[in-house]
């Protein structure tokens, strides 16, 4: 009986030690990951040969930009849904549909201006030639001035 109790206590202790070791290692990894750059930006560092300081500034700009970008996407999606509901409820262009389309156009304009400002801001953290190359690439990869990527 005593031997079984010792084995049980050792197994429980080993299990708890393993749990805390794994939990500690995992939390250290999460802290390290969260303090580093977003993975989606890693390509920028190598593609545009950014120094650690330049890359840190780009990451900070990205992190500051993303909440506003997400909010714009939410507003555009919401406005699209309103317009779709209005269109589905009639067989003619109504004043409400016109207003909805104008509001959608205004939201898209606001989004594109915000995006372009962000691109210019990021490009200014790079050496001039790299900044110009970055701006050209962003125009190709985004709906900004790229009719192939624009959605109605």
Short mmCIF file of C-alpha atoms in Angstrom, two decimals:
data_model
loop_
_atom_site.label_atom_id
_atom_site.label_comp_id
_atom_site.label_asym_id
_atom_site.label_seq_id
_atom_site.Cartn_x
_atom_site.Cartn_y
_atom_site.Cartn_z
CA UNK A 1 0.00 0.00 0.00
CA UNK A 2 2.77 2.39 0.97
CA UNK A 3 4.66 1.60 -2.23
CA UNK A 4 1.53 2.34 -4.34
CA UNK A 5 1.08 5.65 -2.55
CA UNK A 6 4.71 6.61 -3.23
CA UNK A 7 4.36 5.70 -6.92
CA UNK A 8 1.12 7.69 -7.14
CA UNK A 9 2.72 10.72 -5.49
CA UNK A 10 5.78 10.51 -7.76
CA UNK A 11 3.59 10.19 -10.85
CA UNK A 12 1.46 13.14 -9.75
CA UNK A 13 4.56 15.21 -8.99
CA UNK A 14 6.11 14.31 -12.34
CA UNK A 15 2.85 15.16 -14.10
CA UNK A 16 2.60 18.53 -12.36
CA UNK A 17 6.24 19.32 -13.05
CA UNK A 18 5.76 18.43 -16.72
CA UNK A 19 2.63 20.58 -16.91
CA UNK A 20 4.32 23.63 -15.39
CA UNK A 21 7.42 23.18 -17.54
CA UNK A 22 5.34 23.02 -20.73
CA UNK A 23 3.13 25.92 -19.61
CA UNK A 24 6.17 28.06 -18.79
CA UNK A 25 7.89 27.27 -22.10
CA UNK A 26 4.69 27.95 -24.02
CA UNK A 27 4.08 31.29 -22.29
CA UNK A 28 7.68 32.36 -22.90
CA UNK A 29 7.22 31.50 -26.58
CA UNK A 30 3.97 33.51 -26.72
CA UNK A 31 5.60 36.55 -25.14
CA UNK A 32 8.52 36.33 -27.55
CA UNK A 33 6.18 35.90 -30.52
CA UNK A 34 3.96 38.82 -29.52
CA UNK A 35 6.91 41.16 -29.03
CA UNK A 36 8.34 40.33 -32.44
CA UNK A 37 7.13 41.42 -35.83
CA UNK A 38 3.89 40.21 -37.36
CA UNK A 39 4.72 37.19 -39.55
CA UNK A 40 2.98 38.72 -42.56
CA UNK A 41 5.64 41.47 -42.62
CA UNK A 42 8.75 39.29 -42.53
CA UNK A 43 9.04 39.39 -46.33
CA UNK A 44 9.40 43.19 -46.21
CA UNK A 45 12.60 42.99 -44.21
CA UNK A 46 14.39 40.79 -46.72
CA UNK A 47 12.77 42.12 -49.90
CA UNK A 48 13.56 45.77 -49.11
CA UNK A 49 16.74 45.07 -47.11
CA UNK A 50 15.48 46.88 -44.03
CA UNK A 51 17.66 47.36 -40.98
CA UNK A 52 16.30 46.15 -37.65
CA UNK A 53 15.36 49.74 -36.72
CA UNK A 54 13.61 50.37 -40.04
CA UNK A 55 11.76 47.08 -39.76
CA UNK A 56 10.72 47.84 -36.17
CA UNK A 57 9.26 51.18 -37.35
CA UNK A 58 7.40 49.44 -40.19
CA UNK A 59 5.98 46.91 -37.72
CA UNK A 60 4.86 49.68 -35.36
CA UNK A 61 3.18 51.50 -38.26
CA UNK A 62 1.48 48.28 -39.36
CA UNK A 63 0.20 47.60 -35.85
CA UNK A 64 -1.13 51.16 -35.59
CA UNK A 65 -2.77 50.98 -39.04
CA UNK A 66 -4.53 47.62 -38.72
CA UNK A 67 -7.33 48.56 -36.27
CA UNK A 68 -8.45 51.44 -38.51
CA UNK A 69 -8.19 49.21 -41.57
CA UNK A 70 -10.29 46.51 -39.91
CA UNK A 71 -12.89 49.11 -38.95
CA UNK A 72 -13.05 50.40 -42.53
CA UNK A 73 -13.52 46.84 -43.82
CA UNK A 74 -16.32 46.31 -41.31
CA UNK A 75 -18.07 49.54 -42.35
CA UNK A 76 -17.75 48.73 -46.06
CA UNK A 77 -19.10 45.22 -45.52
CA UNK A 78 -22.00 46.60 -43.49
CA UNK A 79 -22.81 49.18 -46.18
CA UNK A 80 -22.63 46.51 -48.90
CA UNK A 81 -25.16 44.43 -46.96
CA UNK A 82 -27.50 47.43 -46.64
CA UNK A 83 -27.31 48.10 -50.38
CA UNK A 84 -27.90 44.45 -51.22
CA UNK A 85 -31.00 44.43 -49.02
CA UNK A 86 -32.28 47.63 -50.65
CA UNK A 87 -31.69 46.26 -54.15
CA UNK A 88 -33.43 42.99 -53.29
CA UNK A 89 -36.50 44.87 -52.06
CA UNK A 90 -37.27 46.70 -55.31
CA UNK A 91 -36.99 46.60 -59.08
CA UNK A 92 -35.84 50.19 -59.58
CA UNK A 93 -33.07 52.51 -58.44
CA UNK A 94 -34.56 54.34 -55.49
CA UNK A 95 -33.26 57.45 -53.72
CA UNK A 96 -32.30 55.15 -50.81
CA UNK A 97 -30.19 52.99 -53.13
CA UNK A 98 -28.51 56.08 -54.57
CA UNK A 99 -27.72 57.35 -51.06
CA UNK A 100 -26.42 53.92 -50.07
CA UNK A 101 -24.17 53.76 -53.13
CA UNK A 102 -22.86 57.26 -52.41
CA UNK A 103 -22.12 56.30 -48.80
CA UNK A 104 -20.32 53.18 -50.04
CA UNK A 105 -18.26 55.25 -52.49
CA UNK A 106 -17.39 57.67 -49.67
CA UNK A 107 -16.30 54.77 -47.44
CA UNK A 108 -14.14 53.31 -50.20
CA UNK A 109 -12.59 56.72 -50.83
CA UNK A 110 -11.81 57.10 -47.14
CA UNK A 111 -10.32 53.59 -47.08
CA UNK A 112 -8.15 54.20 -50.14
CA UNK A 113 -6.86 57.53 -48.79
CA UNK A 114 -6.05 55.89 -45.46
CA UNK A 115 -4.28 53.02 -47.26
CA UNK A 116 -2.28 55.36 -49.49
CA UNK A 117 -1.21 57.47 -46.50
CA UNK A 118 -0.04 54.29 -44.79
CA UNK A 119 1.92 53.22 -47.88
CA UNK A 120 3.61 56.63 -48.10
CA UNK A 121 4.42 56.57 -44.40
CA UNK A 122 5.96 53.09 -44.65
CA UNK A 123 7.90 54.00 -47.80
CA UNK A 124 9.51 56.95 -45.98
CA UNK A 125 11.10 54.57 -43.45
CA UNK A 126 13.04 52.94 -46.30
CA UNK A 127 15.94 54.15 -48.39
CA UNK A 128 14.46 56.23 -51.28
CA UNK A 129 14.93 53.63 -54.03
CA UNK A 130 13.45 50.89 -51.86
CA UNK A 131 10.56 53.15 -50.86
CA UNK A 132 9.68 53.78 -54.51
CA UNK A 133 9.84 50.07 -55.25
CA UNK A 134 7.61 49.38 -52.24
CA UNK A 135 5.02 51.93 -53.42
CA UNK A 136 4.95 50.40 -56.89
CA UNK A 137 4.51 46.91 -55.43
CA UNK A 138 1.70 48.01 -53.11
CA UNK A 139 -0.16 49.51 -56.06
CA UNK A 140 0.11 46.16 -57.85
CA UNK A 141 -0.89 44.05 -54.84
CA UNK A 142 -3.83 46.11 -53.60
CA UNK A 143 -7.04 47.45 -55.05
CA UNK A 144 -5.47 50.91 -55.00
CA UNK A 145 -5.30 51.93 -58.68
CA UNK A 146 -5.38 48.28 -59.79
CA UNK A 147 -8.65 47.73 -61.68
CA UNK A 148 -8.12 43.96 -61.76
CA UNK A 149 -8.45 43.81 -57.97
CA UNK A 150 -11.31 46.25 -57.52
CA UNK A 151 -14.68 44.75 -56.70
CA UNK A 152 -18.00 46.36 -57.54
#
